[in-house]
mmCIF file of C-alpha atoms in Angstrom:
data_model
loop_
_atom_site.group_PDB
_atom_site.id
_atom_site.type_symbol
_atom_site.label_atom_id
_atom_site.label_comp_id
_atom_site.label_asym_id
_atom_site.label_seq_id
_atom_site.Cartn_x
_atom_site.Cartn_y
_atom_site.Cartn_z
ATOM 1 C CA MET A 1 -22.564 14.217 18.502
ATOM 2 C CA SER A 2 -22.435 10.498 19.008
ATOM 3 C CA LYS A 3 -25.731 8.847 20.182
ATOM 4 C CA THR A 4 -26.390 5.537 21.910
ATOM 5 C CA GLU A 5 -29.404 3.198 20.847
ATOM 6 C CA VAL A 6 -30.671 0.052 22.031
ATOM 7 C CA VAL A 7 -32.855 -2.306 20.168
ATOM 8 C CA VAL A 8 -34.143 -5.575 21.619
ATOM 9 C CA TYR A 9 -35.353 -8.645 19.806
ATOM 10 C CA SER A 10 -37.249 -11.650 21.142
ATOM 11 C CA ASN A 11 -34.567 -14.250 20.373
ATOM 12 C CA GLY A 12 -31.042 -14.680 18.937
ATOM 13 C CA GLU A 13 -32.406 -16.032 15.616
ATOM 14 C CA LEU A 14 -34.576 -13.074 14.943
ATOM 15 C CA LEU A 15 -31.777 -10.733 16.053
ATOM 16 C CA ALA A 16 -29.391 -12.071 13.484
ATOM 17 C CA ALA A 17 -32.100 -11.810 10.574
ATOM 18 C CA ALA A 18 -32.917 -8.203 11.797
ATOM 19 C CA VAL A 19 -29.287 -7.231 11.788
ATOM 20 C CA ALA A 20 -28.721 -8.707 8.424
ATOM 21 C CA ALA A 21 -31.483 -6.598 7.132
ATOM 22 C CA ARG A 22 -30.341 -3.456 8.702
ATOM 23 C CA LEU A 23 -26.981 -4.005 7.434
ATOM 24 C CA VAL A 24 -28.044 -4.189 3.714
ATOM 25 C CA THR A 25 -30.025 -0.880 4.083
ATOM 26 C CA ARG A 26 -27.098 0.874 5.660
ATOM 27 C CA LEU A 27 -24.599 -0.334 3.238
ATOM 28 C CA VAL A 28 -26.756 0.735 0.350
ATOM 29 C CA ASP A 29 -27.295 4.151 2.017
ATOM 30 C CA VAL A 30 -23.625 4.691 2.497
ATOM 31 C CA GLN A 31 -22.667 3.665 -1.141
ATOM 32 C CA ALA A 32 -25.425 5.832 -2.495
ATOM 33 C CA ALA A 33 -23.954 8.861 -0.613
ATOM 34 C CA LYS A 34 -20.224 8.463 -1.283
ATOM 35 C CA GLY A 35 -19.773 5.490 -3.824
ATOM 36 C CA SER A 36 -18.278 3.111 -1.538
ATOM 37 C CA ALA A 37 -18.461 1.684 1.982
ATOM 38 C CA SER A 38 -16.150 -0.027 4.577
ATOM 39 C CA LEU A 39 -17.221 -2.736 7.053
ATOM 40 C CA VAL A 40 -15.506 -4.351 9.982
ATOM 41 C CA LEU A 41 -16.470 -7.863 10.672
ATOM 42 C CA THR A 42 -16.579 -9.845 13.756
ATOM 43 C CA GLY A 43 -16.510 -13.647 14.653
ATOM 44 C CA GLY A 44 -18.575 -15.475 17.184
ATOM 45 C CA GLY A 45 -22.034 -17.052 17.059
ATOM 46 C CA THR A 46 -24.003 -13.908 16.402
ATOM 47 C CA GLY A 47 -21.504 -12.400 13.957
ATOM 48 C CA ILE A 48 -21.363 -15.414 11.721
ATOM 49 C CA ALA A 49 -25.161 -15.914 12.004
ATOM 50 C CA VAL A 50 -25.656 -12.414 10.704
ATOM 51 C CA LEU A 51 -23.408 -13.081 7.618
ATOM 52 C CA ARG A 52 -25.274 -16.402 6.889
ATOM 53 C CA GLU A 53 -28.525 -14.418 6.976
ATOM 54 C CA LEU A 54 -27.181 -11.798 4.599
ATOM 55 C CA ARG A 55 -25.979 -14.485 2.241
ATOM 56 C CA ASP A 56 -29.541 -15.952 1.970
ATOM 57 C CA SER A 57 -31.396 -12.551 1.939
ATOM 58 C CA ARG A 58 -33.146 -11.630 -1.356
ATOM 59 C CA ALA A 59 -31.857 -8.068 -0.797
ATOM 60 C CA ARG A 60 -28.279 -8.849 -0.711
ATOM 61 C CA ASP A 61 -27.644 -7.950 -4.323
ATOM 62 C CA ALA A 62 -28.689 -4.308 -3.634
ATOM 63 C CA VAL A 63 -25.380 -3.932 -2.138
ATOM 64 C CA ASP A 64 -22.286 -3.198 -4.731
ATOM 65 C CA TRP A 65 -19.999 -5.774 -3.286
ATOM 66 C CA SER A 66 -17.334 -4.689 -5.668
ATOM 67 C CA LYS A 67 -17.176 -1.256 -3.792
ATOM 68 C CA LEU A 68 -17.141 -2.616 -0.282
ATOM 69 C CA ASP A 69 -13.914 -2.761 1.844
ATOM 70 C CA ILE A 70 -13.870 -5.616 4.501
ATOM 71 C CA TYR A 71 -11.837 -5.391 7.703
ATOM 72 C CA TRP A 72 -11.691 -7.565 10.758
ATOM 73 C CA GLY A 73 -11.902 -6.261 14.370
ATOM 74 C CA ASP A 74 -9.804 -9.120 15.567
ATOM 75 C CA GLU A 75 -8.670 -12.670 14.347
ATOM 76 C CA ARG A 76 -7.763 -15.798 15.924
ATOM 77 C CA PHE A 77 -3.961 -16.256 15.377
ATOM 78 C CA VAL A 78 -4.452 -19.809 13.952
ATOM 79 C CA ALA A 79 -3.479 -21.657 10.705
ATOM 80 C CA SER A 80 -5.245 -20.311 7.530
ATOM 81 C CA GLY A 81 -7.127 -23.558 7.273
ATOM 82 C CA SER A 82 -8.374 -23.617 10.748
ATOM 83 C CA ASP A 83 -12.076 -23.681 11.444
ATOM 84 C CA GLU A 84 -11.340 -21.319 14.310
ATOM 85 C CA ARG A 85 -10.230 -18.523 12.118
ATOM 86 C CA ASN A 86 -12.738 -15.542 11.688
ATOM 87 C CA GLU A 87 -11.780 -15.109 8.070
ATOM 88 C CA LYS A 88 -12.576 -18.641 7.038
ATOM 89 C CA GLN A 89 -15.787 -18.626 8.889
ATOM 90 C CA ALA A 90 -16.819 -15.322 7.238
ATOM 91 C CA ARG A 91 -15.768 -16.593 3.901
ATOM 92 C CA GLU A 92 -18.067 -19.838 4.135
ATOM 93 C CA ALA A 93 -20.933 -17.801 5.554
ATOM 94 C CA LEU A 94 -21.004 -14.917 3.081
ATOM 95 C CA LEU A 95 -17.761 -13.615 1.366
ATOM 96 C CA ASP A 96 -17.291 -16.494 -1.020
ATOM 97 C CA HIS A 97 -20.880 -15.961 -2.197
ATOM 98 C CA VAL A 98 -20.755 -12.423 -3.174
ATOM 99 C CA PRO A 99 -18.675 -10.483 -5.956
ATOM 100 C CA LEU A 100 -16.190 -8.740 -3.716
ATOM 101 C CA ASP A 101 -13.001 -7.218 -5.071
ATOM 102 C CA PRO A 102 -10.367 -9.382 -3.446
ATOM 103 C CA ALA A 103 -8.145 -6.286 -3.159
ATOM 104 C CA ARG A 104 -10.616 -4.797 -1.012
ATOM 105 C CA VAL A 105 -10.748 -7.767 1.528
ATOM 106 C CA HIS A 106 -8.165 -6.990 4.193
ATOM 107 C CA ALA A 107 -7.498 -10.046 6.315
ATOM 108 C CA VAL A 108 -4.972 -10.664 9.095
ATOM 109 C CA GLU A 109 -2.066 -12.859 8.384
ATOM 110 C CA ALA A 110 -2.455 -16.383 9.753
ATOM 111 C CA SER A 111 -0.006 -18.286 11.888
ATOM 112 C CA ASP A 112 1.224 -20.249 8.837
ATOM 113 C CA GLY A 113 1.310 -17.013 6.827
ATOM 114 C CA LYS A 114 4.305 -15.029 5.777
ATOM 115 C CA PHE A 115 5.280 -13.885 9.262
ATOM 116 C CA GLY A 116 5.074 -17.367 10.644
ATOM 117 C CA ASP A 117 4.222 -17.967 14.195
ATOM 118 C CA ASP A 118 4.705 -14.230 15.198
ATOM 119 C CA PRO A 119 1.518 -12.471 16.225
ATOM 120 C CA ASP A 120 3.465 -9.255 16.745
ATOM 121 C CA ALA A 121 4.563 -9.050 13.202
ATOM 122 C CA ALA A 122 1.079 -10.002 12.014
ATOM 123 C CA ALA A 123 -0.516 -7.169 14.155
ATOM 124 C CA ALA A 124 2.243 -4.688 12.908
ATOM 125 C CA ALA A 125 1.575 -5.672 9.379
ATOM 126 C CA TYR A 126 -2.172 -5.163 9.876
ATOM 127 C CA ALA A 127 -1.619 -1.763 11.295
ATOM 128 C CA GLU A 128 0.241 -0.975 8.189
ATOM 129 C CA VAL A 129 -2.662 -2.083 6.061
ATOM 130 C CA LEU A 130 -4.949 0.288 7.990
ATOM 131 C CA ALA A 131 -2.658 3.044 7.538
ATOM 132 C CA ARG A 132 -2.332 2.604 3.865
ATOM 133 C CA ASN A 133 -6.061 2.756 3.572
ATOM 134 C CA ALA A 134 -6.477 5.722 5.664
ATOM 135 C CA ARG A 135 -7.118 9.153 3.917
ATOM 136 C CA PRO A 136 -5.753 12.437 4.885
ATOM 137 C CA GLU A 137 -9.247 13.660 6.172
ATOM 138 C CA ASP A 138 -9.351 10.558 8.464
ATOM 139 C CA HIS A 139 -6.666 12.313 10.616
ATOM 140 C CA PHE A 140 -5.539 8.857 12.047
ATOM 141 C CA ASP A 141 -3.637 5.773 10.818
ATOM 142 C CA VAL A 142 -6.996 4.016 10.492
ATOM 143 C CA PRO A 143 -9.726 4.512 7.840
ATOM 144 C CA THR A 144 -12.965 5.934 9.276
ATOM 145 C CA PHE A 145 -15.031 2.789 9.058
ATOM 146 C CA ASP A 146 -18.623 3.220 7.955
ATOM 147 C CA ILE A 147 -19.900 0.371 10.250
ATOM 148 C CA THR A 148 -18.166 -1.893 12.707
ATOM 149 C CA LEU A 149 -19.785 -5.152 13.985
ATOM 150 C CA LEU A 150 -18.785 -6.110 17.397
ATOM 151 C CA GLY A 151 -19.920 -8.851 19.825
ATOM 152 C CA LEU A 152 -18.922 -9.153 23.458
ATOM 153 C CA GLY A 153 -18.033 -11.652 26.082
ATOM 154 C CA GLY A 154 -19.744 -12.308 29.359
ATOM 155 C CA GLU A 155 -16.905 -10.636 31.140
ATOM 156 C CA GLY A 156 -17.266 -7.688 28.907
ATOM 157 C CA HIS A 157 -14.476 -8.154 26.340
ATOM 158 C CA THR A 158 -15.092 -6.942 22.647
ATOM 159 C CA ALA A 159 -12.923 -7.822 19.632
ATOM 160 C CA SER A 160 -9.879 -9.406 21.560
ATOM 161 C CA VAL A 161 -9.571 -6.767 24.149
ATOM 162 C CA PHE A 162 -10.082 -8.306 27.513
ATOM 163 C CA PRO A 163 -10.445 -6.752 30.944
ATOM 164 C CA GLU A 164 -7.215 -5.631 32.662
ATOM 165 C CA SER A 165 -5.213 -6.888 29.546
ATOM 166 C CA PRO A 166 -2.353 -4.968 27.988
ATOM 167 C CA ALA A 167 -4.433 -4.368 24.942
ATOM 168 C CA VAL A 168 -7.064 -2.469 26.941
ATOM 169 C CA TYR A 169 -4.329 0.025 28.068
ATOM 170 C CA GLU A 170 -3.091 0.453 24.477
ATOM 171 C CA THR A 171 -3.606 4.129 23.466
ATOM 172 C CA GLU A 172 -1.038 4.560 20.440
ATOM 173 C CA ARG A 173 -0.986 1.289 18.282
ATOM 174 C CA THR A 174 -3.976 0.453 16.273
ATOM 175 C CA ALA A 175 -3.395 -3.317 16.084
ATOM 176 C CA VAL A 176 -1.877 -5.631 18.656
ATOM 177 C CA ALA A 177 -0.967 -9.154 19.365
ATOM 178 C CA VAL A 178 -3.059 -10.493 22.271
ATOM 179 C CA ARG A 179 -1.672 -13.496 24.227
ATOM 180 C CA ASN A 180 -3.073 -15.730 27.036
ATOM 181 C CA CYS A 181 -6.680 -14.969 26.237
ATOM 182 C CA PRO A 182 -8.948 -16.379 28.860
ATOM 183 C CA LYS A 183 -10.889 -18.233 26.188
ATOM 184 C CA PRO A 184 -9.338 -20.252 23.324
ATOM 185 C CA PRO A 185 -7.417 -19.925 21.295
ATOM 186 C CA PRO A 186 -5.103 -18.004 23.497
ATOM 187 C CA THR A 187 -3.270 -15.999 20.852
ATOM 188 C CA ARG A 188 -5.185 -13.349 18.718
ATOM 189 C CA VAL A 189 -4.597 -10.211 16.762
ATOM 190 C CA SER A 190 -7.011 -7.323 17.665
ATOM 191 C CA LEU A 191 -7.757 -3.629 16.756
ATOM 192 C CA THR A 192 -7.331 -1.483 19.746
ATOM 193 C CA LEU A 193 -10.228 0.686 21.343
ATOM 194 C CA PRO A 194 -8.750 3.811 19.821
ATOM 195 C CA ALA A 195 -8.766 2.097 16.293
ATOM 196 C CA LEU A 196 -12.384 0.891 16.885
ATOM 197 C CA ARG A 197 -13.555 4.278 17.771
ATOM 198 C CA ARG A 198 -12.653 5.507 14.371
ATOM 199 C CA SER A 199 -15.888 3.864 13.199
ATOM 200 C CA GLN A 200 -18.899 6.085 12.346
ATOM 201 C CA GLU A 201 -21.098 3.410 13.671
ATOM 202 C CA ILE A 202 -20.519 0.611 15.929
ATOM 203 C CA TRP A 203 -23.019 -2.113 16.182
ATOM 204 C CA LEU A 204 -22.687 -4.289 19.320
ATOM 205 C CA MET A 205 -24.663 -7.466 18.750
ATOM 206 C CA THR A 206 -25.105 -10.321 21.423
ATOM 207 C CA ALA A 207 -27.433 -12.823 22.638
ATOM 208 C CA GLY A 208 -27.932 -14.925 25.800
ATOM 209 C CA ALA A 209 -28.472 -14.436 29.449
ATOM 210 C CA GLU A 210 -24.686 -14.828 30.287
ATOM 211 C CA LYS A 211 -24.029 -11.488 28.614
ATOM 212 C CA ALA A 212 -26.726 -9.693 30.538
ATOM 213 C CA ASP A 213 -24.370 -8.496 33.274
ATOM 214 C CA ALA A 214 -21.784 -7.078 30.925
ATOM 215 C CA VAL A 215 -24.461 -5.259 28.754
ATOM 216 C CA ALA A 216 -25.986 -3.695 31.865
ATOM 217 C CA LEU A 217 -22.596 -2.445 33.203
ATOM 218 C CA ALA A 218 -21.458 -1.089 29.851
ATOM 219 C CA LEU A 219 -24.613 0.849 29.379
ATOM 220 C CA ALA A 220 -24.517 2.097 32.941
ATOM 221 C CA GLY A 221 -21.177 3.593 32.298
ATOM 222 C CA ALA A 222 -18.593 1.107 33.705
ATOM 223 C CA GLY A 223 -15.021 1.950 32.843
ATOM 224 C CA GLU A 224 -13.319 0.299 29.816
ATOM 225 C CA ILE A 225 -10.502 -1.154 31.790
ATOM 226 C CA GLN A 226 -12.969 -3.508 33.519
ATOM 227 C CA ILE A 227 -15.493 -3.698 30.954
ATOM 228 C CA PRO A 228 -13.677 -2.962 27.563
ATOM 229 C CA VAL A 229 -16.956 -3.085 25.464
ATOM 230 C CA SER A 230 -17.633 0.155 27.166
ATOM 231 C CA GLY A 231 -14.879 1.737 25.347
ATOM 232 C CA ALA A 232 -16.333 0.699 21.919
ATOM 233 C CA ARG A 233 -18.218 3.784 20.732
ATOM 234 C CA GLY A 234 -18.939 5.134 17.284
ATOM 235 C CA GLN A 235 -18.179 8.446 16.360
ATOM 236 C CA ARG A 236 -21.846 9.055 15.173
ATOM 237 C CA ARG A 237 -23.926 6.210 16.641
ATOM 238 C CA THR A 238 -23.382 3.133 19.021
ATOM 239 C CA LEU A 239 -26.058 0.628 18.329
ATOM 240 C CA TRP A 240 -26.638 -2.147 20.748
ATOM 241 C CA LEU A 241 -28.637 -4.961 19.207
ATOM 242 C CA LEU A 242 -29.760 -7.525 21.802
ATOM 243 C CA ASP A 243 -31.941 -10.471 22.357
ATOM 244 C CA ARG A 244 -34.343 -10.460 25.271
ATOM 245 C CA ALA A 245 -32.127 -12.568 27.522
ATOM 246 C CA ALA A 246 -29.051 -10.342 26.937
ATOM 247 C CA ALA A 247 -31.110 -7.351 27.804
ATOM 248 C CA GLY A 248 -32.566 -8.796 30.925
ATOM 249 C CA LYS A 249 -30.793 -6.683 33.480
ATOM 250 C CA LEU A 250 -31.057 -3.335 31.843
ATOM 251 C CA THR A 251 -32.501 -0.348 33.673
ATOM 252 C CA LYS A 252 -35.860 1.103 32.277
ATOM 253 C CA VAL A 253 -33.654 3.848 30.709
ATOM 254 C CA TYR A 254 -32.381 1.216 28.189
ATOM 255 C CA ARG A 255 -35.201 -1.174 28.104
ATOM 256 C CA PRO A 256 -37.084 -0.469 24.856
ATOM 257 C CA PRO A 257 -40.010 -2.421 23.631
ATOM 258 C CA LEU A 258 -39.234 -5.538 21.745
ATOM 259 C CA SER A 259 -38.616 -5.263 17.841
#
């Protein structure tokens, strides 16, 4: 049975450092149990801060980076050299500093890639990547990700699945193009909620008072059409990792002591 946990830290800096430490421990445990692990990355301030903390951690080499598959929950559909691209930010923060197997880093094609400026083709190609890496025991055209890192927006979006958008209604495709996003850049490629829910664990990380309403609504059971992050649930665990400001409107049920 899936369980939901909430951990609150005093500030965003401590949050990023703590998530990085948790991530090392969890990846080592998964690799010890089955030999390899899979990790879905997110962009955004907290997501990239976690990767920088992991890069600078003395414990980072406990992970066997050569036996780690990397995916992205969403990607900004911009040129490969753009500073807005999640892949570029992740490489600068961590990926270029650890001995990953390049064949196991599964990035979304950029707008200047082999599909040109066609986000639908890029999304379809990423869905094919996911399907190729799925095993029969996954029972879905997506690998059963070990850990998926996600952030959320103040209006409740996660990955690039926004409230009331076509992507939030998607039930069949695993990756879709997203246009006219309410925050720049306007065009993205995103995993859908059904694909994200193939994760053993989803870690939802966010900081700042502007996220407090969305956090409180999601944990109170708001519907995923209006608050898409409500639909991001891990098969075994959904872990909310918050700073004090983001947790400011939680009920006592979800207000644990500060870590």
